[in-house]
Short mmCIF file of C-alpha atoms and ligand atoms in Angstrom, two decimals:
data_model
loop_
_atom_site.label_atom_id
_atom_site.label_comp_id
_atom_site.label_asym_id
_atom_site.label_seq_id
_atom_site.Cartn_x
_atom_site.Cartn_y
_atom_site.Cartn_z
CA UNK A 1 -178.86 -26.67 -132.23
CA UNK A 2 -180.17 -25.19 -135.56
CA UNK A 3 -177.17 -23.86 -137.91
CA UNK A 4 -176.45 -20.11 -137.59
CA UNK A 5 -175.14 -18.64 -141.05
CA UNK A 6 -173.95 -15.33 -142.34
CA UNK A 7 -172.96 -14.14 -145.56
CA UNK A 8 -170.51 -12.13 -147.19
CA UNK A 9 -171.44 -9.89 -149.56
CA UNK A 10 -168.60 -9.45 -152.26
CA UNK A 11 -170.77 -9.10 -156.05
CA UNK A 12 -169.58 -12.33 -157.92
CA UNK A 13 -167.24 -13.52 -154.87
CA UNK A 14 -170.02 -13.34 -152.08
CA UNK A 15 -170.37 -16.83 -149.97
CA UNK A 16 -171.60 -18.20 -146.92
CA UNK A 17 -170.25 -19.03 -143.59
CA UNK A 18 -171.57 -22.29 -141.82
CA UNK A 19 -171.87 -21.84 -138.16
CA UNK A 20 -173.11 -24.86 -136.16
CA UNK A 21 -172.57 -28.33 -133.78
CA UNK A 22 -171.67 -31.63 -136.09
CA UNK A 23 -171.26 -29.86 -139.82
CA UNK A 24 -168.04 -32.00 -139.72
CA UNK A 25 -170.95 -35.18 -140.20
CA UNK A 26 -172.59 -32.83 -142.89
CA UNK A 27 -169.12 -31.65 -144.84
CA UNK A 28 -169.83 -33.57 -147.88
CA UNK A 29 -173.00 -32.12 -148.41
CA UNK A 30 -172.53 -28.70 -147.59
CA UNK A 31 -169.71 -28.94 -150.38
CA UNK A 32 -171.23 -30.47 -152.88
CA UNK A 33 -172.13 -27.68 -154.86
CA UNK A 34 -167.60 -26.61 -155.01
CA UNK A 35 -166.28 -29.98 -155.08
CA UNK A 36 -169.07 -32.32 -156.62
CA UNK A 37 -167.01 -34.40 -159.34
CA UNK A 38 -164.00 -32.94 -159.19
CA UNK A 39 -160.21 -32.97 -157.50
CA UNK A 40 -160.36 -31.98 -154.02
CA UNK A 41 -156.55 -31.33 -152.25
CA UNK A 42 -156.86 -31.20 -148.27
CA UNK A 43 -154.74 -29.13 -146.45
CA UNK A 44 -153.79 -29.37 -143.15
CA UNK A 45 -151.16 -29.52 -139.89
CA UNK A 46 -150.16 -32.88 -138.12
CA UNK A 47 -152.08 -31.94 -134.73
CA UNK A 48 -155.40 -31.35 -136.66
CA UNK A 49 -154.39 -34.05 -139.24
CA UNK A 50 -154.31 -36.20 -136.36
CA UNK A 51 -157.82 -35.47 -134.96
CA UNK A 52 -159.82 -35.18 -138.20
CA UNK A 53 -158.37 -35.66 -141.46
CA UNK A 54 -160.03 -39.25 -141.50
CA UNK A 55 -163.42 -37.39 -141.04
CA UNK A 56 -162.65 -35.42 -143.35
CA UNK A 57 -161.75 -37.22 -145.64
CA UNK A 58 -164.49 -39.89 -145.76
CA UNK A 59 -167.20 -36.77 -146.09
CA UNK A 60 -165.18 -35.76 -149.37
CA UNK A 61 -164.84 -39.16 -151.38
CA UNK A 62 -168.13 -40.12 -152.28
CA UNK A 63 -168.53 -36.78 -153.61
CA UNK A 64 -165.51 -35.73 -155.36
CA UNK A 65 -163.86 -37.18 -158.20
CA UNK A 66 -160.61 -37.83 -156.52
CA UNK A 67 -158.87 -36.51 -152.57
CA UNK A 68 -155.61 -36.18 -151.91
CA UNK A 69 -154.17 -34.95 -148.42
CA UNK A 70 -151.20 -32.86 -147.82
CA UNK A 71 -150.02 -32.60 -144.32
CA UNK A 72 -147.30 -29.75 -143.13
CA UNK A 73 -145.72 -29.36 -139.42
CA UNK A 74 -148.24 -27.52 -137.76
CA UNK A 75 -147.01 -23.76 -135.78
CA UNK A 76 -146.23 -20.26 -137.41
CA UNK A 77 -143.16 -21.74 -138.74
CA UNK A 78 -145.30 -23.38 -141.51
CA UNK A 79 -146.57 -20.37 -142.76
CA UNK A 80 -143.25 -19.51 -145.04
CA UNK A 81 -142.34 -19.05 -148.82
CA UNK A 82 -140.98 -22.85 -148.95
CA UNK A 83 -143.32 -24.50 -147.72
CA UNK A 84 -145.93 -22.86 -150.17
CA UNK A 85 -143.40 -23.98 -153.12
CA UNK A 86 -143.52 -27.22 -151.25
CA UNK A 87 -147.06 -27.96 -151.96
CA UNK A 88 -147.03 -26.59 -155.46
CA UNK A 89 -144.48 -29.23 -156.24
CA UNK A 90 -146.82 -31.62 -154.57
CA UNK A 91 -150.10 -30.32 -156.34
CA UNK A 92 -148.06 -31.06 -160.04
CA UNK A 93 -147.27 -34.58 -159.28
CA UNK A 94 -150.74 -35.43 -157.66
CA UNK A 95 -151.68 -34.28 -160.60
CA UNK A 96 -153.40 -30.82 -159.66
CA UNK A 97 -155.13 -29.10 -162.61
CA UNK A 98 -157.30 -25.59 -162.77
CA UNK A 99 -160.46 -27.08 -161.56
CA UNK A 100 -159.27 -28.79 -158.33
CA UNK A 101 -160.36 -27.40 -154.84
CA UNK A 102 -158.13 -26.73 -151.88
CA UNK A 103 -159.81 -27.21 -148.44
CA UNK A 104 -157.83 -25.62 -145.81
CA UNK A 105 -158.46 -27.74 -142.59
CA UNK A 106 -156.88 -26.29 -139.62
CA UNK A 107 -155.95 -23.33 -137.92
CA UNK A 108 -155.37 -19.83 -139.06
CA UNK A 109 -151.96 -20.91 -140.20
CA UNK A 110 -153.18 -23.57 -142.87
CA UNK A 111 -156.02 -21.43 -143.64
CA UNK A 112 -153.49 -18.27 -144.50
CA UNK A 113 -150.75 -21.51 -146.31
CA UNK A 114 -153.12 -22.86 -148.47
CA UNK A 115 -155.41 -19.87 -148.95
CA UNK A 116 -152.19 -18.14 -150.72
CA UNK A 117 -151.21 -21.85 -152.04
CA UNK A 118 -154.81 -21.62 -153.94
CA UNK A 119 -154.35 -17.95 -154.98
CA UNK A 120 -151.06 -18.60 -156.54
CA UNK A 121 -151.64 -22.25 -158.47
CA UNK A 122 -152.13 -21.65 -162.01
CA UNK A 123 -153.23 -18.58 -161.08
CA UNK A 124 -155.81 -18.98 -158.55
CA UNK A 125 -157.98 -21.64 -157.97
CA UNK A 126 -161.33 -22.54 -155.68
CA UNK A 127 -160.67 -22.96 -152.08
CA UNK A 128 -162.88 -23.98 -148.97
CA UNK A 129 -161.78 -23.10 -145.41
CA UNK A 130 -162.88 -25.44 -142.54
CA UNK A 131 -161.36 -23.40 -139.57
CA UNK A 132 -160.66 -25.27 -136.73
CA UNK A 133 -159.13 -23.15 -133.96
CA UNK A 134 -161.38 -20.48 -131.94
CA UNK A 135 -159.06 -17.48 -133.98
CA UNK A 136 -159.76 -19.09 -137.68
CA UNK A 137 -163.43 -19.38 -136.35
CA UNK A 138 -164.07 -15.96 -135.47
CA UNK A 139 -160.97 -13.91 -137.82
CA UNK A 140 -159.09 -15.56 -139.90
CA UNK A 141 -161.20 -17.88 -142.34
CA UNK A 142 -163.16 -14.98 -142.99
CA UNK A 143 -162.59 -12.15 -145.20
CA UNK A 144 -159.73 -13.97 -148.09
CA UNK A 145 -156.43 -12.15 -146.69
CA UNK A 146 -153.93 -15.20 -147.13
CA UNK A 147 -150.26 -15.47 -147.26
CA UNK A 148 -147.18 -16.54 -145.83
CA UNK A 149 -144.40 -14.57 -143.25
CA UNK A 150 -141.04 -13.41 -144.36
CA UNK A 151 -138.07 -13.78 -141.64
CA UNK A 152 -138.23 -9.97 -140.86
CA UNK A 153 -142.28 -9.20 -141.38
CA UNK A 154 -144.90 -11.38 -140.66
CA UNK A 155 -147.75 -11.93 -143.74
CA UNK A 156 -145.87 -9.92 -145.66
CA UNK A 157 -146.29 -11.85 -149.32
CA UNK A 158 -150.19 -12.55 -150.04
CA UNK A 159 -152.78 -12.28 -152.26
CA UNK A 160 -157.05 -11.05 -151.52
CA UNK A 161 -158.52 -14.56 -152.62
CA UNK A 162 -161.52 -14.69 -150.96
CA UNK A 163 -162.93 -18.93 -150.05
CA UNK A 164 -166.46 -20.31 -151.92
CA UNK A 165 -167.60 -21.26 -148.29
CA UNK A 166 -166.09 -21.22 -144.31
CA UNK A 167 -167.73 -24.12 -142.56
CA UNK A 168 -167.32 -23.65 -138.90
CA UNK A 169 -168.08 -26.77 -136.97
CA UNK A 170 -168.08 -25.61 -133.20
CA UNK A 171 -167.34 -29.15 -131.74
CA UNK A 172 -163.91 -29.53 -132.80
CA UNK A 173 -163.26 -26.51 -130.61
CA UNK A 174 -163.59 -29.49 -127.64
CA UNK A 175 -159.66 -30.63 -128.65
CA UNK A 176 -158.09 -27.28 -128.64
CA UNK A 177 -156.02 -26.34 -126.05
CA UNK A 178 -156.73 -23.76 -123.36
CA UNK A 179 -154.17 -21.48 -124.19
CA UNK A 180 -154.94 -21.54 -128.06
CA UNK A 181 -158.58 -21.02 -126.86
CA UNK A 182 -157.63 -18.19 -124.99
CA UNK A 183 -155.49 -16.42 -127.82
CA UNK A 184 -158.78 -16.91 -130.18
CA UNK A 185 -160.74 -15.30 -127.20
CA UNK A 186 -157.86 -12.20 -127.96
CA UNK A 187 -160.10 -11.19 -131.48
CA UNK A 188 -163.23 -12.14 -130.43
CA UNK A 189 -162.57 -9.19 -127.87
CA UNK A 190 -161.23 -7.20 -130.39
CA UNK A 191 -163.75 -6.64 -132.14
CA UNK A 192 -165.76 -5.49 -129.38
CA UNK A 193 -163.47 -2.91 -128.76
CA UNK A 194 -163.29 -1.85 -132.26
CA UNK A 195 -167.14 -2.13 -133.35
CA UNK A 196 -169.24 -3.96 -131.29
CA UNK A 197 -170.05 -2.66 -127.54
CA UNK A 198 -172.84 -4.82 -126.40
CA UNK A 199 -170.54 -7.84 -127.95
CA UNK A 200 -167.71 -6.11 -125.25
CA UNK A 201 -170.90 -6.24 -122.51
CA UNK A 202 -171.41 -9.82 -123.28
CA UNK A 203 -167.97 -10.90 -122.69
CA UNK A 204 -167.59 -9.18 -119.91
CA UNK A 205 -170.51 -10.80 -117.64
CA UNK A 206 -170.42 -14.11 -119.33
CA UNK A 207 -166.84 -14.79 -118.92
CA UNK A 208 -167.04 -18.32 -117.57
CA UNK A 209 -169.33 -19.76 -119.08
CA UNK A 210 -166.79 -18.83 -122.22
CA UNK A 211 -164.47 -20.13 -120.59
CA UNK A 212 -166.06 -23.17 -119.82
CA UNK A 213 -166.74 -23.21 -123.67
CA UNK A 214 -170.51 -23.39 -123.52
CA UNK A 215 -172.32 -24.05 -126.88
CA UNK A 216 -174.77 -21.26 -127.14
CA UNK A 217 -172.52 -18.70 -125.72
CA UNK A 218 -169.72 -19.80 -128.27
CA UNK A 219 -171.81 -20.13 -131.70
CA UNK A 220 -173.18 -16.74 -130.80
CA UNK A 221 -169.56 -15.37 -130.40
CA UNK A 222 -168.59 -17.22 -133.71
CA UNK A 223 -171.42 -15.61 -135.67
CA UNK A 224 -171.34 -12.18 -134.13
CA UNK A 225 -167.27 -12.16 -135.21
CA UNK A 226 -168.02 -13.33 -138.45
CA UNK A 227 -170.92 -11.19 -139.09
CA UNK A 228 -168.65 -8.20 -137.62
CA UNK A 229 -165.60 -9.41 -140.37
CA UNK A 230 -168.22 -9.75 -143.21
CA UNK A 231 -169.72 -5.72 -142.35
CA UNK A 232 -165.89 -4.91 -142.18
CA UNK A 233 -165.14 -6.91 -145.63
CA UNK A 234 -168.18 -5.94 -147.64
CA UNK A 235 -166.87 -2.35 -147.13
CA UNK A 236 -163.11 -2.82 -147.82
CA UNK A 237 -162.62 -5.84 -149.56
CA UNK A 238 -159.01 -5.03 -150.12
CA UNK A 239 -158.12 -2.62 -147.50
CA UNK A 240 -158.47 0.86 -149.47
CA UNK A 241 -160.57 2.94 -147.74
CA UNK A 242 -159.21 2.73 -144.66
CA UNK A 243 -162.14 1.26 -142.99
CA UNK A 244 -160.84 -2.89 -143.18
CA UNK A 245 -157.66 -1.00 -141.51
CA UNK A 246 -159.92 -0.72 -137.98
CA UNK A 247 -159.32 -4.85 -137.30
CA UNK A 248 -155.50 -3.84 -136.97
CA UNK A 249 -156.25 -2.68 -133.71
CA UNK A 250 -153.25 -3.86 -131.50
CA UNK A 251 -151.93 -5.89 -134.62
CA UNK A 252 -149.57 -2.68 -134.95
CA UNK A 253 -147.46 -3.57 -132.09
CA UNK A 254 -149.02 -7.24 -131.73
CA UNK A 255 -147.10 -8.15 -135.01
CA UNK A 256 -143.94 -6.76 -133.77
CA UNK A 257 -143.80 -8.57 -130.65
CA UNK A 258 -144.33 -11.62 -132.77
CA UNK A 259 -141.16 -10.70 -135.42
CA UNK A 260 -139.23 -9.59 -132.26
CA UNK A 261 -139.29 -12.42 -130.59
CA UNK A 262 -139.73 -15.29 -132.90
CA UNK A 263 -142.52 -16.51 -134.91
CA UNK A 264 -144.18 -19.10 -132.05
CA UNK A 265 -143.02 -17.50 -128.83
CA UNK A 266 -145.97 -15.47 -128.36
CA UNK A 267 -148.95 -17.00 -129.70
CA UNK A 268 -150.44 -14.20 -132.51
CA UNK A 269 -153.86 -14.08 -130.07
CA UNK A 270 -151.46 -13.15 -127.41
CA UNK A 271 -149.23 -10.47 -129.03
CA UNK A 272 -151.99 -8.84 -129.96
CA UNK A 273 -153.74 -8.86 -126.62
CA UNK A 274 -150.78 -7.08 -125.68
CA UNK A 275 -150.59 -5.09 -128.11
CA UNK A 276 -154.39 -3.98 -127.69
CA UNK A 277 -153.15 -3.16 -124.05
CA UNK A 278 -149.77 -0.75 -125.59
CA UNK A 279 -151.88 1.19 -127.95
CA UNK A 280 -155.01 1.66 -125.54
CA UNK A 281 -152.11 3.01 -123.33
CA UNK A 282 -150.53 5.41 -126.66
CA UNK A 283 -154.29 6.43 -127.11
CA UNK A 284 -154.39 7.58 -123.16
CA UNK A 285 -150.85 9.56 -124.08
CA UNK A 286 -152.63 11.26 -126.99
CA UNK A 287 -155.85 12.32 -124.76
CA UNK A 288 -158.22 9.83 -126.70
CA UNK A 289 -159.11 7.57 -124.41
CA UNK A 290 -159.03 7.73 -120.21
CA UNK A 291 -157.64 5.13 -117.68
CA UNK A 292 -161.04 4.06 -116.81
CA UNK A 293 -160.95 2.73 -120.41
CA UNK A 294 -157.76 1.32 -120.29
CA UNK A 295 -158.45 -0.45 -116.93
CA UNK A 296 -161.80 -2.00 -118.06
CA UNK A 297 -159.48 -3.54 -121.32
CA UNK A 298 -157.51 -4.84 -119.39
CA UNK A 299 -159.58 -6.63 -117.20
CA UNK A 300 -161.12 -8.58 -119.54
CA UNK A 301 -157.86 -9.78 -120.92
CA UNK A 302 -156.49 -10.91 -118.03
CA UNK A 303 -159.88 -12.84 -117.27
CA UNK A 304 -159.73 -14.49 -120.19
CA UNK A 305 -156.44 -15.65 -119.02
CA UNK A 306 -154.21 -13.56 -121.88
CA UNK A 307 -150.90 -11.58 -120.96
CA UNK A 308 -150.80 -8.17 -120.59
CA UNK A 309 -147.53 -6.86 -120.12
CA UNK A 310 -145.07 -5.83 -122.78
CA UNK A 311 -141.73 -7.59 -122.61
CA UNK A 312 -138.92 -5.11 -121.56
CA UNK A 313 -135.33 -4.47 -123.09
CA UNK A 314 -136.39 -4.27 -126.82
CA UNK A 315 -138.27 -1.15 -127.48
CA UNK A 316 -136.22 -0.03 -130.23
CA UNK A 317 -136.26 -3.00 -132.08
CA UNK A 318 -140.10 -2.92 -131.75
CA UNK A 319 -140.19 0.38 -133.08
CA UNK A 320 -137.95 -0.86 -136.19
CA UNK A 321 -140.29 -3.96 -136.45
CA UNK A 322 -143.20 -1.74 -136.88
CA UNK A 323 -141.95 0.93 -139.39
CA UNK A 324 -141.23 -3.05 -141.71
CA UNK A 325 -144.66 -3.55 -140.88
CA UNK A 326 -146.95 -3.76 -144.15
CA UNK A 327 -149.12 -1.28 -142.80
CA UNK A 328 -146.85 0.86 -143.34
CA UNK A 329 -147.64 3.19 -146.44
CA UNK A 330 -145.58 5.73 -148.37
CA UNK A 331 -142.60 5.19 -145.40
CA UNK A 332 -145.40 6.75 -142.62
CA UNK A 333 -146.47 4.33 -139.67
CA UNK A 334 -150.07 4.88 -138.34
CA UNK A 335 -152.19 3.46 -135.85
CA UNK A 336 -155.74 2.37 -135.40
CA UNK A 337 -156.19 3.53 -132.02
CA UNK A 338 -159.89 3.34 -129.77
CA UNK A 339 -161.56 6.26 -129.35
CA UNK A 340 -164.46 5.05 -127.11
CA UNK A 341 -165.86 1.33 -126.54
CA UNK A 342 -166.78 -0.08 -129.48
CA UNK A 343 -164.82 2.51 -131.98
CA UNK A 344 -161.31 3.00 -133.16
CA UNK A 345 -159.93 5.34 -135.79
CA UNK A 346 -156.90 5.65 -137.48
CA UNK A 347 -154.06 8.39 -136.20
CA UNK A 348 -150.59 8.63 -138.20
CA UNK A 349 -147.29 8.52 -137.43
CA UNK A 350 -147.29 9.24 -133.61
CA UNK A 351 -143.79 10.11 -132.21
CA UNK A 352 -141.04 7.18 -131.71
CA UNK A 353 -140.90 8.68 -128.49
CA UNK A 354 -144.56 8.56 -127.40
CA UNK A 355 -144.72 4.89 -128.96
CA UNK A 356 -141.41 4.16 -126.55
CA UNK A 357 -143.65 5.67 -123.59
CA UNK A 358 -146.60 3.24 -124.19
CA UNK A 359 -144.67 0.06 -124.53
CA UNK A 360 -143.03 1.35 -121.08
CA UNK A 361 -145.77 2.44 -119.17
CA UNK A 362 -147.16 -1.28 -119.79
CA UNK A 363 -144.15 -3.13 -118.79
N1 NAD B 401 -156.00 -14.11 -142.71
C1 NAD B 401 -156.41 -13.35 -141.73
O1 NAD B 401 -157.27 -12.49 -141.89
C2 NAD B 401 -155.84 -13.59 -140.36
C3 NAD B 401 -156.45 -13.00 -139.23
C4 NAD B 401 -155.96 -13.30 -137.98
C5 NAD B 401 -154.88 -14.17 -137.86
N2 NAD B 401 -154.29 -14.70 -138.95
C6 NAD B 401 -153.17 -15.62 -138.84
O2 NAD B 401 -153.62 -16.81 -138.20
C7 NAD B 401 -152.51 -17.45 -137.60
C8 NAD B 401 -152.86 -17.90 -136.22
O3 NAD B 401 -153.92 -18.80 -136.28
P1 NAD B 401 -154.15 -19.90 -135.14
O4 NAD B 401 -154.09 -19.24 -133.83
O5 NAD B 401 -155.33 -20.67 -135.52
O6 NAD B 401 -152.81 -20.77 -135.24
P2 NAD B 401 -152.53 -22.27 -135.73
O7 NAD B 401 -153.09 -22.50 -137.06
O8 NAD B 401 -151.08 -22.49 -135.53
O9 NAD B 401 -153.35 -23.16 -134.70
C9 NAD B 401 -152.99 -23.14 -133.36
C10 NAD B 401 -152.67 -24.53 -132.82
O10 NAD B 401 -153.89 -25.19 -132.56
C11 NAD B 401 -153.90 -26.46 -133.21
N3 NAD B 401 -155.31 -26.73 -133.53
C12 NAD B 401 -156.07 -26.09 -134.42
N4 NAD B 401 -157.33 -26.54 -134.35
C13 NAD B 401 -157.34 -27.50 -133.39
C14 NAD B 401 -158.36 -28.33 -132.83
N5 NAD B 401 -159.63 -28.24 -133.23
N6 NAD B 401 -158.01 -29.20 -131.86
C15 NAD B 401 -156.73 -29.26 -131.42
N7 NAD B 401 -155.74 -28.50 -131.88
C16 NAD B 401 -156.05 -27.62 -132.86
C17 NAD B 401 -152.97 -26.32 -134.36
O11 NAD B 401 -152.45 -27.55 -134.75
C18 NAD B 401 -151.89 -25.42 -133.76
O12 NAD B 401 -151.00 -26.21 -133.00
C19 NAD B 401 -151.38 -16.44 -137.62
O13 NAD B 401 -150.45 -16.82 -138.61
C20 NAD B 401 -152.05 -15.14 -138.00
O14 NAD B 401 -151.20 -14.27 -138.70
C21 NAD B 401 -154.77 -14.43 -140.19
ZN1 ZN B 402 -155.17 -10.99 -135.74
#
């Protein structure tokens, strides 16, 4: 199956995105031109570690001067202030210098660690993501938002440091489990919703063969994201404009469920499935979208096996989650909220009241 790329467009910080079967076999050559003779640090979790560091590895070494490997526990709970420090310390004693290369191999998790580990080391140096779950595929790899979580607000210390290249090999998608395939599956919809109708279409009446992972179905899911993410990027590199602010849709509430209830209980893909379902319900209460809309949403969730209903019994400290959310600006909370299939825009500060309603009325 021939390689499909795309590119983002960013002046000097523009790169490419490798979409294709078996670029894990091709890794060392499709780096050469970031890592040829020099210090390459891996990154990556023990579950992925596990599967394809060795791979990896043996790609890297005849090509760079020197690899070392850094492994951290893999899950959300990685994704913290200490662990960061953790792999500074690490990167002195390997020794780590200005022209060493991370490679971020793993999930959206070590992608967002060691993206904001490479932004912050002696004051930012060249990374490489090699995304390995479905969400880092299609979202997170993309677009150079990394950082960790604080206790009380998820991704709340980061850096824009956008990667030299995102090599996407489809086939390690094989070893991921269902439900982490699923929660992936929660963006890829999203940004149908948000952008992309006739991606929304596609889902919709190819559903199984999705789910039953089927090569051309998935690269052309992977590349449609990514080509969505780099439109979105090119635009609003840093999220100024207001128009990188439309992939928040259901990350509003989505991130609160996630600080509410603990950094791992809900998987991220799932929150924000959710929370797609609680603000498509807030846009009904504000006359912007009908039930006929919020029905056909839903459906597709719940066929891509993804939960739907907001927990009950902690509204209010939802609300409070949300008003510590970084999208928050100048103390006012706003929404991205759809207006139609395939488009979204931005509404501010609806009532605590109203917000209440929708997390209700989806219970
Ligand atoms: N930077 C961004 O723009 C952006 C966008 C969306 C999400 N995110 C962040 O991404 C994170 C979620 O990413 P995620 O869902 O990839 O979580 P994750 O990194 O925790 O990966 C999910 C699980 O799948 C495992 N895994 C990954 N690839 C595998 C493979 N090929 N085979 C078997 N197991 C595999 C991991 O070990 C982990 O257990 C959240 O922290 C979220 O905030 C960032
Ligand atoms: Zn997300």
């Amino acid at each position: 199956m021939p390689t499909a790329n795309v590119d983002v467009q960013l002046e000097d910080r523009s790169y490419e995105i490798h979409i294709g079967s078996g670029l894990l076999e091709q890794l060392g050559a499709l780096c050469t031109p970031f890592i040829a003779d020099r210090h390459v640090i891996v990154v990556s979790d023990s579950k992925v570690a596990d599967l394809y560091l060795a791979k990896v590895e043996a790609a890297l070494i005849p090509v760079a001067a020197r690899v070392n490997s850094v492994i951290v526990p893999e899950g959300e709970q990685s994704k913290n202030i200490n662990q960061c420090d953790q792999l500074w310390q690490l990167m002195i004693k390997m020794p780590s210098d200005r022209k060493s290369v991370i490679l971020a191999l793993g999930g959206g998790v070590v992608g967002d660690l060691a993206g904001f580990v490479a932004a912050g080391f002696a004051r930012g140096i060249d990374f490489i993501q090699m995304p390995t779950s479905l969400l880092a595929q299609v979202d997170s790899s993309v677009g150079g938002k990394t950082g960790v979580n604080l206790p009380q607000a998820k991704n709340m210390v980061g850096a824009f440091w956008q990667p030299k290249t995102v090599i996407i090999d489809i086939d390690v998608l094989k070893t991921l489990d269902d439900r982490n395939y699923g929660a992936g599956l929660a963006e890829v919809i999203k940004y149908g919703l948000i952008m992309d109708a006739d991606l929304f279409a596609r889902i919709e009446s190819n559903i199984e063969s999705i789910l039953k992972r089927e090569q051309a179905i998935v690269t052309e899911l992977i590349q449609r994201c990514c080509q969505c993410k780099a439109d979105v990027v090119r635009e609003d590199e840093t999220e100024t404009s207001g128009r990188r602010a439309i992939l928040n849709y259901g990350h509003t509430i989505g991130h609160a469920i996630e600080a509410v209830y603990g950094y791992g209980e809900y998987l991220h893909g799932e929150a924000i499935s959710i929370g797609m379902v609680a603000e498509a319900e807030l846009a009904k209460q504000l006359s912007m979208v009908d039930e006929a809309f919020c029905d056909r949403q839903r459906s597709v969730f719940q066929s891509a096996g993804l939960p739907v209903t907001c927990p009950t019994g902690k509204e209010s400290e939802l609300i409070a989650a949300m008003t510590r959310d970084k999208k928050v600006a100048s103390g006012k909370l706003s929404f991205i909220l759809p207006t139609k299939l395939g488009d979204v825009k931005a509404v501010p500060s609806p009532k605590p009241d109203v917000i209440e309603a929708a997390l209700r009325a989806c219970s």
